[in-house]
Coordinates of C-alpha atoms in Angstrom, one line a residue:
Chain A
M2 CA 124.5 184.5 57.2
R3 CA 126.6 181.4 57.2
I4 CA 125.3 178.1 56.0
F5 CA 126.5 174.9 57.8
K6 CA 125.7 171.8 55.6
Y7 CA 125.7 168.3 57.0
G8 CA 124.7 164.8 55.8
D9 CA 122.1 162.2 56.7
D10 CA 121.3 160.7 60.1
V11 CA 123.0 163.3 62.3
N12 CA 122.4 161.9 65.8
T13 CA 121.9 163.7 69.0
D14 CA 125.1 162.2 70.5
V15 CA 127.3 164.1 68.0
I16 CA 125.1 167.2 68.5
F17 CA 125.3 167.2 72.3
P18 CA 127.5 164.3 73.7
G19 CA 125.9 162.1 76.4
K20 CA 128.8 162.8 78.8
Y21 CA 127.5 166.4 79.3
T22 CA 123.8 165.5 79.7
Y23 CA 123.8 165.7 83.5
T24 CA 126.8 167.9 84.1
I25 CA 125.8 171.0 82.1
S26 CA 122.4 172.7 82.8
D27 CA 123.0 176.3 81.6
P28 CA 121.8 176.7 78.0
E29 CA 124.7 179.2 77.2
E30 CA 127.2 176.6 78.3
M31 CA 125.3 173.9 76.3
A32 CA 125.8 176.1 73.2
Q33 CA 129.6 175.9 73.7
H34 CA 129.4 172.2 73.0
A35 CA 127.0 172.3 70.1
L36 CA 127.8 169.8 67.4
E37 CA 131.0 169.0 69.2
D38 CA 131.5 165.5 67.8
L39 CA 130.2 166.3 64.4
D40 CA 132.0 169.6 63.5
P41 CA 134.4 171.0 66.1
E42 CA 134.8 174.2 64.0
F43 CA 131.1 175.0 64.4
V44 CA 131.1 176.7 67.8
K45 CA 134.2 178.7 66.8
I46 CA 132.6 180.4 63.8
V47 CA 128.8 180.3 64.3
E48 CA 127.0 183.7 64.5
P49 CA 123.4 184.7 65.3
G50 CA 121.2 184.1 62.2
D51 CA 123.2 181.3 60.7
I52 CA 121.4 178.2 59.5
I53 CA 122.1 174.5 59.5
V54 CA 121.1 172.4 56.4
A55 CA 121.1 168.7 56.7
G56 CA 119.9 165.5 55.0
K57 CA 117.4 163.0 56.3
N58 CA 116.6 162.0 59.9
F59 CA 118.3 164.9 61.5
G60 CA 118.4 164.6 65.3
C61 CA 118.0 160.8 65.5
G62 CA 118.9 158.8 68.6
S63 CA 118.5 160.0 72.2
S64 CA 115.5 162.2 73.3
R65 CA 117.9 164.7 74.9
E66 CA 116.3 168.1 74.5
Q67 CA 119.7 169.7 74.9
A68 CA 120.3 168.8 71.3
A69 CA 117.7 171.4 70.3
T70 CA 118.6 173.8 73.1
C71 CA 122.3 173.9 72.3
I72 CA 121.6 174.7 68.6
K73 CA 119.1 177.4 69.5
Y74 CA 121.5 179.1 72.0
S75 CA 124.4 178.9 69.5
G76 CA 122.4 181.5 67.6
V77 CA 121.3 179.3 64.7
A78 CA 118.0 180.7 63.3
A79 CA 116.7 177.6 61.7
V80 CA 117.5 174.0 60.8
I81 CA 116.4 172.9 57.3
A82 CA 116.5 169.2 56.7
K83 CA 115.1 166.5 54.4
S84 CA 113.5 165.0 57.5
F85 CA 113.8 165.1 61.2
S86 CA 113.7 162.5 63.9
R87 CA 110.3 162.7 65.7
I88 CA 111.5 163.5 69.2
F89 CA 114.0 166.1 68.0
F90 CA 111.2 167.7 66.0
R91 CA 109.0 167.9 69.0
N92 CA 111.9 169.3 71.1
C93 CA 112.3 172.0 68.4
I94 CA 108.6 173.0 68.6
N95 CA 108.8 173.0 72.4
S96 CA 112.0 175.0 72.6
G97 CA 111.2 177.5 69.9
L98 CA 113.9 176.4 67.4
L99 CA 112.6 176.6 63.8
A100 CA 112.9 173.2 62.2
V101 CA 111.9 173.2 58.5
E102 CA 111.3 169.9 56.8
C103 CA 111.9 170.6 53.1
P104 CA 113.8 168.0 51.0
A105 CA 113.8 170.2 47.9
A106 CA 115.4 173.2 49.7
A107 CA 117.9 170.9 51.6
D108 CA 119.0 169.5 48.3
R109 CA 119.4 172.8 46.6
I110 CA 121.0 174.9 49.3
T111 CA 124.8 175.1 49.0
K112 CA 127.2 176.9 51.4
E113 CA 127.2 179.9 49.0
S114 CA 123.4 180.1 48.6
S115 CA 121.3 183.1 49.5
V116 CA 118.4 181.8 51.7
T117 CA 115.4 183.6 53.1
I118 CA 112.8 181.9 55.3
D119 CA 109.2 183.3 55.2
R120 CA 107.6 181.8 58.3
E121 CA 104.3 183.4 57.8
R122 CA 103.8 181.8 54.4
N123 CA 105.7 178.6 55.0
R124 CA 108.2 179.0 52.2
I125 CA 111.9 179.4 51.6
Q126 CA 113.7 181.4 49.0
V127 CA 116.8 179.7 47.7
D128 CA 118.9 181.7 45.3
G129 CA 115.8 183.6 44.2
E130 CA 113.4 180.7 43.9
W131 CA 110.6 180.1 46.4
I132 CA 110.0 176.6 47.7
D133 CA 107.0 175.8 49.9
F134 CA 107.4 173.7 53.1
P135 CA 104.6 171.9 55.1
P136 CA 103.3 174.2 57.9
I137 CA 103.5 173.3 61.6
P138 CA 100.2 171.6 62.3
E139 CA 97.5 174.1 63.3
A140 CA 96.7 172.1 66.4
V141 CA 100.2 172.7 67.9
R142 CA 100.6 176.3 66.6
Y143 CA 99.7 177.6 70.0
I144 CA 103.0 176.4 71.3
I145 CA 105.0 178.2 68.7
D146 CA 102.9 181.4 69.1
G147 CA 103.4 181.1 72.9
G148 CA 107.2 181.2 72.5
G149 CA 107.7 177.5 73.3
L150 CA 105.9 175.0 75.6
I151 CA 107.3 176.2 78.9
P152 CA 106.6 179.9 78.3
Y153 CA 103.1 179.1 77.0
L154 CA 102.2 177.1 80.1
R155 CA 103.8 179.7 82.4
K156 CA 101.4 182.3 80.9
K157 CA 98.4 179.9 81.1
F158 CA 99.0 179.1 84.8
S159 CA 99.6 182.7 85.7
E160 CA 96.4 183.7 84.0
K161 CA 94.6 181.0 85.9
K162 CA 95.8 182.3 89.2
S163 CA 95.0 185.9 88.6
Chain B
M112 CA 88.4 149.3 56.8
G113 CA 89.9 148.1 60.0
K114 CA 92.3 149.9 62.3
T115 CA 95.9 149.3 63.4
F116 CA 96.9 149.0 67.1
V117 CA 98.0 152.6 67.3
E118 CA 94.9 154.0 65.6
K119 CA 92.7 152.0 68.0
I120 CA 94.5 152.9 71.2
L121 CA 94.9 156.6 70.4
A122 CA 91.2 156.9 69.4
K123 CA 90.2 155.2 72.7
R124 CA 92.4 157.3 74.8
A125 CA 91.4 160.5 73.1
G126 CA 87.7 159.6 73.5
K127 CA 87.1 159.5 69.8
S128 CA 85.3 156.8 67.8
A129 CA 88.1 156.8 65.2
V130 CA 91.3 158.6 64.3
V131 CA 93.4 158.6 61.1
P132 CA 97.1 158.9 60.5
G133 CA 98.2 162.5 60.6
E134 CA 95.5 163.6 63.1
I135 CA 96.6 165.2 66.3
V136 CA 95.0 164.0 69.5
V137 CA 95.4 165.0 73.2
V138 CA 95.7 162.1 75.6
K139 CA 96.3 161.6 79.3
P140 CA 99.1 159.0 79.7
D141 CA 98.9 156.3 82.4
Y142 CA 102.4 157.2 83.3
V143 CA 105.1 159.7 82.4
M144 CA 108.5 158.1 83.0
S145 CA 111.8 159.9 83.7
H146 CA 115.1 159.0 85.2
D147 CA 118.1 161.1 86.3
N148 CA 116.8 163.8 84.0
S149 CA 113.9 164.3 86.4
A150 CA 116.1 167.0 88.1
A151 CA 116.1 169.0 84.8
I152 CA 112.4 168.3 84.3
Y153 CA 111.8 169.7 87.8
G154 CA 113.7 172.8 86.8
K155 CA 111.3 173.3 83.8
F156 CA 108.3 172.3 86.0
K157 CA 109.2 175.2 88.4
Q158 CA 109.4 177.6 85.5
I159 CA 105.8 176.7 84.5
G160 CA 104.6 177.8 88.0
A161 CA 101.8 175.2 88.3
G162 CA 102.4 175.0 92.1
R163 CA 101.3 171.3 92.2
V164 CA 101.8 168.1 90.3
F165 CA 98.6 167.4 88.4
E166 CA 98.5 163.7 89.4
P167 CA 101.4 162.4 91.5
E168 CA 100.5 158.7 90.7
Q169 CA 101.1 159.5 87.0
V170 CA 104.7 160.4 87.6
L171 CA 107.1 157.5 87.5
I172 CA 110.8 158.1 88.3
I173 CA 113.6 155.6 88.3
L174 CA 117.3 156.6 88.9
D175 CA 119.5 154.6 86.7
H176 CA 121.7 156.7 84.3
C177 CA 124.7 157.4 86.5
V178 CA 124.3 155.3 89.6
P179 CA 125.8 155.5 92.1
A180 CA 126.7 159.1 91.4
A181 CA 130.1 159.4 89.6
S182 CA 130.8 163.0 90.8
E183 CA 129.4 165.8 92.9
K184 CA 127.4 167.1 90.0
Y185 CA 125.7 163.8 89.4
A186 CA 125.1 163.4 93.2
K187 CA 123.5 166.9 93.3
N188 CA 121.3 165.9 90.4
H189 CA 120.0 162.8 92.3
Q190 CA 119.5 164.9 95.4
E191 CA 117.3 167.3 93.5
V192 CA 115.2 164.4 92.2
R193 CA 114.8 163.0 95.7
D194 CA 113.8 166.4 97.0
F195 CA 111.1 166.7 94.3
V196 CA 109.8 163.2 95.1
E197 CA 109.5 164.1 98.8
K198 CA 108.0 167.5 98.3
F199 CA 105.3 166.4 95.9
D200 CA 104.7 163.0 97.5
I201 CA 105.5 161.0 94.3
P202 CA 104.6 157.3 95.1
N203 CA 106.2 155.7 92.1
F204 CA 109.9 156.4 92.8
F205 CA 112.7 153.9 92.6
D206 CA 116.1 154.8 93.9
I207 CA 119.5 153.6 92.6
N208 CA 119.1 150.1 94.0
T209 CA 116.3 149.1 91.6
G210 CA 117.5 148.9 88.0
V211 CA 117.5 150.3 84.5
C212 CA 114.3 152.3 84.0
H213 CA 112.8 150.4 81.0
Q214 CA 113.4 147.0 82.7
V215 CA 111.8 148.3 85.9
V216 CA 108.7 149.7 84.2
I217 CA 108.1 146.3 82.7
E218 CA 109.1 144.0 85.5
K219 CA 107.2 146.0 88.2
G220 CA 104.0 145.7 86.1
F221 CA 103.6 149.4 85.1
A222 CA 103.7 148.4 81.5
R223 CA 100.6 146.4 80.6
P224 CA 98.6 145.6 77.5
G225 CA 96.5 148.6 76.4
R226 CA 98.4 151.1 78.6
L227 CA 99.7 154.4 77.3
I228 CA 103.1 155.4 78.6
V229 CA 105.4 158.2 77.6
G230 CA 108.9 158.8 78.9
S231 CA 111.6 161.3 78.7
D232 CA 113.9 158.7 77.1
S233 CA 114.0 157.5 73.6
H234 CA 113.9 153.8 74.6
T235 CA 110.6 154.2 76.2
V236 CA 109.4 152.4 73.1
S237 CA 110.3 149.1 74.9
Y238 CA 106.9 148.7 76.6
G239 CA 105.2 147.7 73.3
A240 CA 106.8 144.3 74.0
V241 CA 103.8 143.6 76.4
G242 CA 101.2 145.3 74.2
A243 CA 101.4 148.9 75.6
F244 CA 101.7 152.1 73.5
S245 CA 104.8 153.8 74.6
A246 CA 106.9 156.6 73.1
G247 CA 109.8 158.9 73.9
I248 CA 109.2 162.6 74.6
G249 CA 111.4 165.6 75.6
R250 CA 112.1 167.1 79.0
S251 CA 109.8 170.1 78.5
E252 CA 106.9 167.8 77.6
A253 CA 107.5 165.7 80.7
A254 CA 107.4 168.8 82.8
A255 CA 104.2 169.8 81.0
I256 CA 102.6 166.5 81.8
W257 CA 103.6 166.9 85.5
A258 CA 101.7 170.2 85.4
T259 CA 98.7 169.4 83.2
G260 CA 98.4 165.6 83.0
E261 CA 98.2 165.7 79.2
I262 CA 100.2 165.6 76.0
W263 CA 99.5 165.9 72.2
L264 CA 100.4 163.1 69.9
K265 CA 100.2 162.8 66.1
V266 CA 98.6 159.5 65.0
P267 CA 101.3 157.7 63.0
S268 CA 100.8 155.4 60.0
T269 CA 101.8 151.8 60.7
L270 CA 104.6 149.5 59.3
K271 CA 103.9 145.8 59.8
V272 CA 107.0 143.7 60.2
V273 CA 106.3 140.0 59.6
L274 CA 109.1 137.8 61.0
D275 CA 108.4 134.7 59.1
G276 CA 110.0 131.3 59.5
M277 CA 112.1 130.2 62.5
P278 CA 115.6 131.5 63.3
R279 CA 118.5 129.1 63.0
P280 CA 120.0 127.9 66.3
G281 CA 122.4 130.5 67.7
V282 CA 120.5 133.3 66.0
T283 CA 118.9 135.7 68.6
A284 CA 116.3 138.4 68.7
K285 CA 119.2 140.9 68.7
D286 CA 120.6 139.4 65.4
M287 CA 117.1 139.6 63.8
M288 CA 116.5 143.2 64.9
L289 CA 120.0 144.4 63.8
Y290 CA 119.3 142.7 60.4
L291 CA 116.0 144.5 60.1
I292 CA 117.5 147.9 61.0
G293 CA 120.3 147.2 58.4
E294 CA 117.7 146.4 55.8
I295 CA 115.5 149.5 56.3
G296 CA 117.9 152.0 57.7
A297 CA 118.0 154.5 60.6
D298 CA 115.0 156.3 59.1
G299 CA 113.2 153.2 57.7
A300 CA 110.3 153.6 60.1
L301 CA 110.5 157.4 60.7
Y302 CA 107.4 158.8 62.4
K303 CA 105.7 155.3 62.1
A304 CA 104.2 152.9 64.5
V305 CA 105.6 149.4 64.0
E306 CA 103.7 146.1 64.6
F307 CA 105.8 143.0 64.9
T308 CA 104.1 139.7 64.0
G309 CA 104.7 136.4 62.3
K310 CA 105.6 132.8 63.2
A311 CA 109.0 133.7 64.8
V312 CA 107.2 136.2 67.1
S313 CA 104.8 133.6 68.5
R314 CA 107.8 131.6 69.8
M315 CA 109.6 134.6 71.3
T316 CA 109.9 135.2 75.1
V317 CA 109.0 138.7 76.5
A318 CA 112.8 139.3 76.8
D319 CA 113.2 138.7 73.0
R320 CA 110.2 141.0 72.3
I321 CA 111.8 143.8 74.4
V322 CA 114.9 143.7 72.2
F323 CA 112.7 144.5 69.1
A324 CA 110.5 147.1 70.8
N325 CA 113.5 148.8 72.4
M326 CA 115.3 149.2 69.2
T327 CA 112.3 150.3 67.2
V328 CA 113.6 153.9 67.8
E329 CA 116.9 153.0 66.0
M330 CA 114.9 152.9 62.8
G331 CA 113.0 156.0 63.6
G332 CA 109.8 154.4 64.9
K333 CA 107.4 156.1 67.2
N334 CA 106.4 152.9 69.0
G335 CA 106.8 149.2 68.6
Y336 CA 104.1 146.7 69.4
F337 CA 103.5 143.0 69.9
S338 CA 99.9 141.7 70.2
P339 CA 99.6 140.3 73.8
D340 CA 99.3 136.5 73.7
E341 CA 99.6 133.6 76.2
T342 CA 103.4 134.4 76.6
T343 CA 102.5 137.9 77.6
F344 CA 99.8 136.9 80.0
E345 CA 102.0 134.2 81.6
Y346 CA 104.7 136.8 82.1
L347 CA 102.2 139.2 83.8
R348 CA 100.6 136.4 85.9
A349 CA 104.0 135.6 87.3
R350 CA 104.1 139.2 88.5
G351 CA 100.7 139.0 90.1
I352 CA 98.8 140.6 87.3
D353 CA 95.8 138.7 85.9
E354 CA 93.6 139.6 83.0
S355 CA 91.3 141.8 85.1
G356 CA 94.3 144.1 85.6
F357 CA 94.4 145.5 82.0
E358 CA 92.4 146.0 78.8
A359 CA 94.4 144.7 75.9
V360 CA 94.1 146.5 72.5
F361 CA 94.6 144.5 69.4
P362 CA 94.8 145.6 65.7
D363 CA 91.9 144.6 63.5
S364 CA 92.6 141.7 61.1
D365 CA 91.8 144.0 58.1
A366 CA 93.8 147.0 59.4
N367 CA 95.3 149.4 56.8
Y368 CA 99.1 149.2 56.9
E369 CA 101.2 151.8 55.1
Q370 CA 103.8 149.1 54.5
V371 CA 104.2 145.4 55.2
L372 CA 107.7 144.0 55.4
I373 CA 108.4 140.3 55.5
I374 CA 111.7 139.0 57.0
D375 CA 112.6 135.4 56.6
A376 CA 114.0 134.7 60.1
A377 CA 115.6 131.5 58.8
S378 CA 117.9 133.4 56.5
V379 CA 119.4 135.6 59.2
E380 CA 122.9 134.8 60.6
P381 CA 124.5 136.5 63.7
Q382 CA 124.8 140.2 63.0
V383 CA 126.8 143.2 64.3
A384 CA 126.2 146.9 63.8
K385 CA 129.6 148.4 62.9
P386 CA 130.8 151.9 64.0
H387 CA 129.3 154.6 64.0
T388 CA 125.6 154.0 63.1
V389 CA 123.1 151.3 64.2
D390 CA 122.1 150.7 60.6
N391 CA 125.7 149.9 59.5
V392 CA 125.0 146.2 59.9
A393 CA 127.0 143.2 58.7
P394 CA 127.1 139.5 59.5
V395 CA 129.6 138.7 62.4
S396 CA 131.6 136.7 59.9
E397 CA 132.4 139.8 57.9
V398 CA 134.2 141.6 60.9
A399 CA 135.5 138.4 62.6
G400 CA 139.0 139.0 63.8
T401 CA 138.6 142.7 64.7
K402 CA 140.6 143.2 68.0
I403 CA 138.6 144.4 71.0
H404 CA 139.5 146.0 74.3
Q405 CA 136.2 145.9 76.1
A406 CA 133.1 143.7 76.0
L407 CA 129.9 144.9 77.6
I408 CA 126.8 142.7 78.4
G409 CA 123.7 144.4 79.8
T410 CA 121.7 147.6 79.2
C411 CA 118.0 148.0 78.6
T412 CA 118.4 146.1 75.3
N413 CA 120.1 142.9 76.6
G414 CA 120.5 142.8 80.3
R415 CA 117.8 140.3 81.2
I416 CA 118.2 136.9 82.9
E417 CA 117.9 135.1 79.6
D418 CA 120.8 137.3 78.2
L419 CA 123.0 136.6 81.2
R420 CA 122.2 132.8 81.0
A421 CA 123.2 132.9 77.3
A422 CA 126.4 134.7 78.0
A423 CA 127.3 132.5 80.9
A424 CA 126.8 129.4 78.7
V425 CA 129.4 130.7 76.3
L426 CA 131.8 131.8 79.1
K427 CA 131.5 128.6 81.1
G428 CA 134.9 127.1 81.8
K429 CA 136.7 129.6 79.5
K430 CA 138.8 132.7 80.2
V431 CA 138.4 136.2 78.9
A432 CA 141.3 137.1 76.7
K433 CA 144.3 139.0 78.1
N434 CA 143.9 142.8 77.8
V435 CA 140.1 142.5 77.4
R436 CA 137.7 143.9 80.0
L437 CA 134.4 142.1 80.2
L438 CA 131.7 144.2 82.1
V439 CA 128.4 142.6 82.9
F440 CA 125.4 144.8 84.0
P441 CA 122.2 143.0 85.0
A442 CA 119.3 145.2 84.0
S443 CA 117.8 145.2 87.4
M444 CA 118.2 144.0 91.0
E445 CA 115.6 141.4 90.5
I446 CA 117.7 140.0 87.6
Y447 CA 120.8 140.4 89.7
M448 CA 119.4 138.3 92.5
Q449 CA 118.2 135.6 90.1
A450 CA 121.5 135.5 88.3
M451 CA 123.3 135.1 91.7
K452 CA 120.9 132.3 92.7
E453 CA 121.6 130.5 89.5
G454 CA 125.4 130.8 90.0
L455 CA 125.8 132.8 86.8
F456 CA 128.1 135.3 88.6
E457 CA 130.5 132.6 89.5
T458 CA 130.8 131.6 85.9
I459 CA 131.3 135.2 84.8
I460 CA 133.8 136.0 87.5
E461 CA 135.8 132.8 87.0
A462 CA 136.0 133.6 83.3
G463 CA 137.6 137.0 84.3
G464 CA 134.5 139.2 83.9
I465 CA 133.3 142.0 86.2
V466 CA 129.8 142.0 87.5
M467 CA 128.6 145.6 87.9
N468 CA 125.5 147.1 89.5
P469 CA 122.4 147.6 87.4
G470 CA 122.6 150.9 85.5
C471 CA 123.2 152.7 82.2
G472 CA 126.6 154.3 83.0
P473 CA 128.9 153.3 80.0
C474 CA 126.1 153.1 77.5
L475 CA 125.7 156.9 77.3
G476 CA 129.3 157.7 78.3
A477 CA 128.6 158.7 81.9
H478 CA 130.8 156.3 83.9
E479 CA 131.7 152.7 84.7
G480 CA 133.4 151.7 81.5
I481 CA 134.4 154.7 79.4
L482 CA 136.7 154.0 76.5
A483 CA 140.1 155.4 75.8
P484 CA 141.1 156.9 72.4
G485 CA 141.4 154.3 69.7
E486 CA 139.8 151.5 71.8
V487 CA 137.2 149.1 70.4
C488 CA 134.2 147.8 72.5
I489 CA 131.7 145.2 71.5
S490 CA 128.4 145.8 73.4
T491 CA 124.9 144.4 73.7
A492 CA 123.6 148.0 73.9
N493 CA 121.4 149.8 71.3
R494 CA 123.7 152.6 70.1
N495 CA 127.2 152.9 68.7
F496 CA 127.3 156.6 67.7
K497 CA 130.6 158.4 67.7
G498 CA 131.4 159.4 71.2
R499 CA 128.6 157.3 72.6
M500 CA 130.8 155.6 75.2
G501 CA 132.5 158.8 76.2
C502 CA 135.4 159.0 73.7
K503 CA 134.9 160.2 70.1
T504 CA 137.9 158.3 68.8
A505 CA 136.8 155.0 70.2
S506 CA 134.6 152.5 68.2
V507 CA 131.6 150.5 69.3
Y508 CA 130.2 147.4 67.7
L509 CA 126.7 146.1 68.7
A510 CA 125.8 142.4 69.0
S511 CA 124.0 139.7 70.9
P512 CA 125.1 138.6 74.4
E513 CA 126.4 135.3 72.8
T514 CA 128.5 137.1 70.3
V515 CA 129.8 139.6 72.9
A516 CA 130.7 136.8 75.3
A517 CA 132.5 134.8 72.6
S518 CA 134.4 137.9 71.5
A519 CA 135.5 138.6 75.0
I520 CA 137.1 135.1 75.1
A521 CA 138.6 135.3 71.7
G522 CA 139.9 138.9 72.2
E523 CA 138.5 139.7 68.8
I524 CA 135.0 139.8 67.2
C525 CA 133.9 136.2 66.9
A526 CA 130.5 134.4 66.7
A527 CA 129.7 132.0 69.5
E528 CA 129.5 129.2 67.0
A529 CA 133.0 129.8 65.8
L530 CA 134.4 129.5 69.3
K531 CA 133.3 125.9 69.8

């Protein structure tokens, strides 16, 4: 598992440039441009299960959901940050990308760290030490459990019809 | 203990007697706004399999992001939106001849005091300028509202910004808002509701208030709000909306604010945001002399008639510097017509500027003013992120219409005052 570490205020324009927002609609193709204006090396070396660690206000700026989608389809398993921009955080919940708000872990993790995320118990192990993170609010847990907002609603509407 | 605006409106809309920050509520927005991204939302809506739009009147669509279409892909995107509108009989649809979505939502009277509007665009926060609650959401969430009519929202804590004192002549709403963002940073209001108040606010036009509300998201805010007053009511009356057309919601006088920030408006001088973040703010004097290649006046932040008048006053009788392109985008066709009647276009064109059609094109790097490598643009927009105007080695400075117009004439960043 590779760890990509970035700073504060990473905005959605450098995660997924605006010039692609209406010309690319396939999630796999979106992934080919993930973090293009932040770290051009990212897409060349990212592998399934890698994680992104960042500072405060990750995903600030535009509401474009492709910022979450392109990271998810690049294979990244989770983004751990000191804090997230609110719309980006919602987009992560809705698209099934794990976004963990944990300043202590974001500070401690280096590119060489060994990191394990325990989703059930809302904690991260960094180099052997467990750190708790705030759970996703219970009231929106149904979206996560349903595999994201669209799959959750698809199931709900198909049940309604049958 | 009293309640803030956001606590009162979310309680009311969720059918609860009271809510507290951190609580999650489910509400039915008055409108869900989307633009060119409605085609992508339609794709997600189809995946849900709802079969029908829950309430067609709730859906508000304005095409503005890449208009007229710059390529076949953009054209196809618009075509899908128009197909959706026709198939589901969406009454509130505005095609490419109307304007920038946020301006249209306000000037057509969709945004009103006490209304709750969400939109699949981060600058949906703008409608707080007239006392509405409005916040940006993602595409999947917009599709979910099309299907179900509802959305969940977390009740935020509230930051109160008091704009005390009166700004000096030549200092605009944009300068004050950039100053504020520079002071508290890109995450200074993260997850928070923001209420703007104070002596300077009482003298602001609706156009000024939109600048603040619009850029609330640039400091991380969930929504920005101005208590409706006579200025608001007058603006709405001019659009045929009297006080029977809305139910205003005001914060209690003893509301509990998480933080109160006081800005002395009189101490602010003209500001710019330097590349490549909106909170990288400095007085214009600090970067004066920086050579520019393009100057842009318009966008949802500063494309109103007041902005065009201010720019034209600076441009009057002068010439845009050699090798500088001045692009002017009125924020809507209503503004375009008004500017034409007032002769502002003559002034702009005689100075060497280009009057464009209302739209967002260059602001997000779609078309109509993309930058070349190494170029510098000074713009009245709200974002200057790397790559924002289509080229990642170009630089964008943000400023008021007066400063942008003055810089276009000087060929370098320059305050309007210094030009005289």
